[in-house]
C-alpha positions as a Markdown table, in Angstrom:
| # | Residue | x | y | z |
|---|---|---|---|---|
| 1 | Met | 0.6 | -14.7 | -4.4 |
| 2 | Ala | 4.1 | -15.0 | -5.6 |
| 3 | Arg | 3.9 | -18.7 | -5.8 |
| 4 | Gly | 0.4 | -18.5 | -7.5 |
| 5 | Val | 1.6 | -16.4 | -10.5 |
| 6 | Gly | 5.3 | -17.4 | -10.7 |
| 7 | Lys | 4.8 | -20.1 | -13.3 |
| 8 | Lys | 2.6 | -17.9 | -15.5 |
| 9 | Trp | 5.2 | -15.0 | -15.4 |
| 10 | Asp | 8.2 | -17.4 | -15.9 |
| 11 | Ala | 9.5 | -16.1 | -12.6 |
| 12 | Lys | 9.6 | -12.5 | -13.8 |
| 13 | Leu | 8.3 | -11.0 | -10.6 |
| 14 | Ala | 9.2 | -7.8 | -8.9 |
| 15 | Tyr | 8.5 | -6.5 | -5.4 |
| 16 | Ile | 8.4 | -2.7 | -4.8 |
| 17 | Asp | 8.3 | -1.4 | -1.2 |
| 18 | Leu | 7.8 | 2.4 | -1.2 |
| 19 | Phe | 8.3 | 2.8 | 2.6 |
| 20 | Ala | 10.6 | -0.1 | 3.2 |
| 21 | Gly | 11.9 | 0.9 | 6.7 |
| 22 | Pro | 15.1 | -0.5 | 8.4 |
| 23 | Gly | 14.1 | -4.2 | 8.1 |
| 24 | Arg | 13.0 | -4.7 | 11.7 |
| 25 | Ser | 10.3 | -3.1 | 13.7 |
| 26 | Val | 9.5 | -2.8 | 17.5 |
| 27 | Ile | 6.1 | -3.6 | 18.6 |
| 28 | Arg | 4.9 | -0.7 | 20.8 |
| 29 | Gly | 4.0 | -1.8 | 24.3 |
| 30 | Thr | 5.7 | -5.2 | 24.2 |
| 31 | Gln | 9.1 | -4.0 | 22.7 |
| 32 | Glu | 9.1 | -7.3 | 20.8 |
| 33 | Glu | 11.2 | -7.0 | 17.6 |
| 34 | Val | 9.8 | -8.4 | 14.4 |
| 35 | Glu | 10.9 | -8.6 | 10.8 |
| 36 | Gly | 9.9 | -5.7 | 8.5 |
| 37 | Ser | 8.4 | -6.0 | 5.1 |
| 38 | Pro | 11.7 | -6.0 | 3.1 |
| 39 | Thr | 13.1 | -9.0 | 5.0 |
| 40 | Leu | 9.8 | -10.8 | 4.8 |
| 41 | Ser | 9.6 | -10.3 | 1.1 |
| 42 | Leu | 12.9 | -11.9 | 0.5 |
| 43 | Arg | 11.4 | -15.2 | 1.6 |
| 44 | Tyr | 9.4 | -15.3 | -1.6 |
| 45 | Asn | 10.3 | -15.9 | -5.3 |
| 46 | Phe | 10.6 | -12.4 | -6.6 |
| 47 | Thr | 13.5 | -11.8 | -9.0 |
| 48 | Arg | 13.8 | -8.1 | -8.4 |
| 49 | Tyr | 13.4 | -6.2 | -5.2 |
| 50 | Ile | 13.1 | -2.4 | -5.0 |
| 51 | Phe | 13.4 | -0.8 | -1.6 |
| 52 | Val | 12.6 | 2.9 | -1.2 |
| 53 | Asp | 13.1 | 5.1 | 1.9 |
| 54 | Lys | 15.1 | 8.0 | 3.3 |
| 55 | Pro | 18.9 | 7.6 | 3.1 |
| 56 | Glu | 19.3 | 7.2 | 6.9 |
| 57 | Val | 16.7 | 4.4 | 7.0 |
| 58 | Leu | 18.1 | 2.6 | 3.9 |
| 59 | Ser | 21.6 | 2.6 | 5.4 |
| 60 | Ser | 20.3 | 0.5 | 8.2 |
| 61 | Leu | 18.5 | -1.8 | 5.9 |
| 62 | Lys | 21.6 | -2.2 | 3.6 |
| 63 | Arg | 23.7 | -3.2 | 6.7 |
| 64 | Arg | 21.0 | -5.6 | 7.8 |
| 65 | Leu | 20.8 | -7.3 | 4.3 |
| 66 | Ser | 24.5 | -7.1 | 3.4 |
| 67 | Gly | 25.1 | -10.8 | 3.6 |
| 68 | His | 21.9 | -12.0 | 2.2 |
| 69 | Ala | 21.9 | -14.5 | -0.7 |
| 70 | Lys | 19.6 | -12.3 | -2.7 |
| 71 | Tyr | 21.5 | -9.0 | -2.1 |
| 72 | Ser | 22.4 | -8.8 | -5.8 |
| 73 | Gln | 18.7 | -8.7 | -6.8 |
| 74 | Ile | 18.0 | -5.7 | -4.6 |
| 75 | Val | 17.9 | -2.1 | -5.9 |
| 76 | Phe | 17.9 | 0.6 | -3.2 |
| 77 | Val | 16.3 | 4.0 | -4.0 |
| 78 | Glu | 17.1 | 6.7 | -1.5 |
| 79 | Gly | 14.6 | 9.5 | -1.1 |
| 80 | Asp | 10.9 | 10.4 | -0.6 |
| 81 | Cys | 9.0 | 8.1 | -2.9 |
| 82 | Asn | 6.9 | 11.0 | -4.3 |
| 83 | Asn | 10.2 | 12.7 | -5.5 |
| 84 | Val | 12.0 | 9.5 | -6.8 |
| 85 | Ile | 9.2 | 7.5 | -8.3 |
| 86 | Ala | 10.7 | 7.9 | -11.7 |
| 87 | Arg | 13.8 | 6.2 | -10.5 |
| 88 | Val | 11.7 | 3.4 | -9.0 |
| 89 | Ala | 9.8 | 2.9 | -12.3 |
| 90 | Ser | 13.1 | 2.7 | -14.2 |
| 91 | Ala | 14.5 | 0.1 | -11.8 |
| 92 | Leu | 11.5 | -2.2 | -12.6 |
| 93 | Pro | 12.1 | -4.4 | -15.6 |
| 94 | Ala | 9.4 | -3.8 | -18.2 |
| 95 | Asp | 8.6 | -7.4 | -18.7 |
| 96 | His | 8.0 | -8.2 | -15.0 |
| 97 | Leu | 4.8 | -8.3 | -13.0 |
| 98 | Gly | 5.2 | -6.1 | -10.0 |
| 99 | Leu | 3.6 | -6.1 | -6.5 |
| 100 | Ala | 3.9 | -2.7 | -4.9 |
| 101 | Phe | 3.5 | -2.6 | -1.1 |
| 102 | Ile | 2.6 | 0.9 | 0.1 |
| 103 | Asp | 2.7 | 1.2 | 3.8 |
| 104 | Pro | 3.0 | 4.8 | 5.0 |
| 105 | Thr | 2.3 | 5.9 | 8.6 |
| 106 | Gly | -0.1 | 8.6 | 7.4 |
| 107 | Leu | -0.9 | 10.3 | 4.1 |
| 108 | Gln | 2.6 | 10.6 | 2.8 |
| 109 | Ile | 1.8 | 8.9 | -0.5 |
| 110 | Gln | 0.4 | 11.2 | -3.2 |
| 111 | Phe | -2.0 | 9.9 | -5.7 |
| 112 | Arg | 0.0 | 11.2 | -8.6 |
| 113 | Thr | 2.9 | 9.0 | -7.4 |
| 114 | Val | 0.7 | 5.9 | -7.7 |
| 115 | Gln | -0.3 | 7.0 | -11.1 |
| 116 | Arg | 3.3 | 7.5 | -12.2 |
| 117 | Leu | 4.4 | 4.2 | -10.9 |
| 118 | Val | 1.6 | 2.1 | -12.6 |
| 119 | Gln | 1.6 | 3.9 | -15.9 |
| 120 | Gly | 2.3 | 1.5 | -18.7 |
| 121 | Arg | 3.2 | -1.3 | -16.1 |
| 122 | Lys | 1.6 | -4.4 | -14.8 |
| 123 | Ile | 1.6 | -3.8 | -11.2 |
| 124 | Asp | -0.7 | -4.9 | -8.3 |
| 125 | Leu | -1.1 | -2.8 | -5.3 |
| 126 | Leu | -1.2 | -3.8 | -1.7 |
| 127 | Met | -1.8 | -0.6 | 0.3 |
| 128 | Thr | -2.4 | 0.4 | 4.0 |
| 129 | Leu | -4.8 | 3.2 | 3.7 |
| 130 | Gln | -4.8 | 5.5 | 6.8 |
| 131 | Phe | -8.4 | 6.6 | 6.8 |
| 132 | Gly | -8.9 | 6.2 | 10.6 |
| 133 | Met | -5.6 | 7.8 | 11.8 |
| 134 | Gly | -4.7 | 9.8 | 8.8 |
| 135 | Ile | -8.1 | 11.3 | 7.9 |
| 136 | Lys | -10.7 | 11.0 | 10.5 |
| 137 | Arg | -8.4 | 12.2 | 13.3 |
| 138 | Asn | -7.2 | 15.3 | 11.3 |
| 139 | Leu | -10.4 | 16.0 | 9.2 |
| 140 | Asn | -11.2 | 19.4 | 10.8 |
| 141 | Gln | -7.6 | 20.4 | 10.3 |
| 142 | Tyr | -7.7 | 19.5 | 6.6 |
| 143 | Ile | -11.0 | 21.3 | 6.1 |
| 144 | Arg | -9.5 | 24.6 | 7.5 |
| 145 | Ala | -6.3 | 24.3 | 5.6 |
| 146 | Glu | -6.1 | 26.1 | 2.2 |
| 147 | Arg | -3.6 | 23.5 | 0.7 |
| 148 | Ala | -4.4 | 20.3 | 2.6 |
| 149 | Thr | -2.2 | 17.1 | 2.8 |
| 150 | Leu | -5.5 | 15.4 | 1.9 |
| 151 | Thr | -5.6 | 17.1 | -1.6 |
| 152 | Ala | -2.1 | 15.8 | -2.4 |
| 153 | Phe | -3.1 | 12.3 | -1.1 |
| 154 | Leu | -6.2 | 12.2 | -3.5 |
| 155 | Gly | -4.6 | 14.2 | -6.2 |
| 156 | Asn | -7.4 | 16.7 | -6.3 |
| 157 | Ala | -9.6 | 18.8 | -3.9 |
| 158 | Asp | -12.8 | 17.0 | -4.7 |
| 159 | Trp | -12.9 | 15.5 | -1.3 |
| 160 | Arg | -14.2 | 18.9 | -0.1 |
| 161 | Glu | -17.5 | 18.0 | -1.8 |
| 162 | Asp | -17.6 | 14.9 | 0.5 |
| 163 | Ala | -16.9 | 17.1 | 3.5 |
| 164 | Gly | -19.4 | 19.7 | 2.5 |
| 165 | Ala | -22.2 | 17.1 | 2.2 |
| 166 | Gly | -22.6 | 17.0 | 6.0 |
| 167 | Gly | -23.0 | 14.2 | 8.4 |
| 168 | Ser | -20.7 | 12.7 | 10.9 |
| 169 | Ala | -16.9 | 12.5 | 10.6 |
| 170 | Ser | -17.3 | 8.8 | 9.9 |
| 171 | Gln | -19.7 | 9.4 | 7.1 |
| 172 | Val | -17.4 | 11.9 | 5.6 |
| 173 | Val | -14.5 | 9.5 | 5.8 |
| 174 | Arg | -16.6 | 6.9 | 4.2 |
| 175 | Arg | -17.3 | 9.1 | 1.2 |
| 176 | Ile | -13.7 | 10.0 | 0.9 |
| 177 | Thr | -12.8 | 6.3 | 1.0 |
| 178 | Asn | -15.2 | 5.5 | -1.8 |
| 179 | Arg | -13.8 | 8.4 | -3.8 |
| 180 | Tyr | -10.3 | 7.0 | -3.5 |
| 181 | Met | -11.4 | 3.6 | -4.5 |
| 182 | Arg | -13.2 | 5.0 | -7.5 |
| 183 | Gln | -9.9 | 6.8 | -8.5 |
| 184 | Leu | -8.0 | 3.5 | -8.5 |
| 185 | Arg | -10.9 | 2.0 | -10.6 |
| 186 | Asp | -10.4 | 4.8 | -13.1 |
| 187 | Leu | -6.7 | 3.6 | -13.5 |
| 188 | Gly | -8.1 | 0.3 | -14.6 |
| 189 | Tyr | -7.9 | -1.5 | -11.2 |
| 190 | His | -10.3 | -4.0 | -9.7 |
| 191 | Thr | -10.7 | -3.3 | -6.0 |
| 192 | Phe | -11.9 | -6.0 | -3.7 |
| 193 | Arg | -13.9 | -4.2 | -1.0 |
| 194 | Asp | -15.2 | -7.4 | 0.6 |
| 195 | Arg | -11.6 | -8.5 | 1.2 |
| 196 | Glu | -10.2 | -5.4 | 3.0 |
| 197 | Ile | -8.5 | -6.1 | 6.3 |
| 198 | Glu | -9.2 | -3.7 | 9.1 |
| 199 | Ile | -6.6 | -2.9 | 11.6 |
| 200 | Arg | -7.9 | -1.7 | 15.0 |
| 201 | Asn | -6.1 | -1.0 | 18.4 |
| 202 | Asp | -6.7 | -2.8 | 21.7 |
| 203 | Gln | -9.6 | -0.4 | 22.3 |
| 204 | Asn | -11.2 | -1.6 | 19.0 |
| 205 | Val | -10.8 | 1.8 | 17.4 |
| 206 | Phe | -10.5 | 1.6 | 13.6 |
| 207 | Leu | -7.0 | 2.8 | 12.6 |
| 208 | Tyr | -6.5 | 1.9 | 9.0 |
| 209 | Phe | -7.1 | -0.9 | 6.5 |
| 210 | Met | -5.2 | -3.0 | 4.0 |
| 211 | Ala | -6.5 | -3.2 | 0.5 |
| 212 | Phe | -5.5 | -5.0 | -2.6 |
| 213 | Ala | -6.1 | -3.7 | -6.2 |
| 214 | Ser | -5.3 | -5.6 | -9.4 |
| 215 | Arg | -5.8 | -4.8 | -13.1 |
| 216 | His | -6.7 | -8.6 | -13.6 |
| 217 | Pro | -9.8 | -10.2 | -12.2 |
| 218 | Leu | -7.5 | -13.2 | -11.1 |
| 219 | Gly | -5.9 | -10.9 | -8.6 |
| 220 | Gly | -9.0 | -11.2 | -6.4 |
| 221 | Arg | -8.6 | -14.9 | -6.3 |
| 222 | Phe | -4.9 | -14.8 | -5.3 |
| 223 | Trp | -5.7 | -12.2 | -2.7 |
| 224 | Arg | -8.5 | -14.4 | -1.2 |
| 225 | Glu | -6.1 | -17.3 | -1.1 |
| 226 | Ala | -3.4 | -15.2 | 0.5 |
| 227 | Ile | -5.6 | -14.1 | 3.4 |
| 228 | Arg | -7.3 | -17.4 | 3.7 |
| 229 | Ile | -10.9 | -16.3 | 3.6 |
| 230 | Glu | -13.7 | -18.5 | 2.1 |
| 231 | Trp | -15.2 | -17.1 | -1.1 |
| 232 | Thr | -18.5 | -16.4 | 0.8 |
| 233 | Gly | -16.7 | -14.5 | 3.6 |
| 234 | Gln | -17.2 | -10.8 | 4.0 |
| 235 | Arg | -15.2 | -8.1 | 5.8 |
| 236 | Gln | -17.3 | -4.9 | 6.1 |
| 237 | Met | -15.7 | -1.6 | 6.9 |
| 238 | Asp | -17.2 | -0.1 | 10.0 |
| 239 | Tyr | -15.8 | 3.3 | 10.9 |
């Protein structure tokens, strides 16, 4: 995607990673070490990189990247992204097209944080949405709680209407999923439902999915090219 839009934007491209991590990850079970999203992003032609995470995590990432040729192009923002999003937005040049990678382990990202990040900015979103692990597994707990994590995630308590409509947990989660996507569209985004990538465990249990959202219809074309799916291909969500 960075290659596809670089010429149009005269190389004014920014990458924002709200849950950057330490730069390397260990695959559970095999203990294999792999590069994390920050180090992978540095392979591409972004001109500004903004890495956000807790101070103790970013300290490891800083050490890992200290000798990198692009180190001077990186801005490190320490803290919970929900609390420091104003600093993140101010670090993003106003004339740049941004790609925000939002990869929490649960429902740590609040919808108002997404709203504040994209307000008045040209930013595409690549998100891992934890609807299997983050919502379905904890749905009963959220329903019982007066102030639920799910409310902050969605930015409102309207999801209780979805829960109150009855049906199986899978059906409730599907309705909540649709609500979240509608909220992204209310922000002016095109969401490409037929191109979402499901992530399942080795027992084929649905965990979460990756979704791409752009305010420009061409974003769908770049996303399709990035994941190498034919235009007629379909990826249906099946909880």
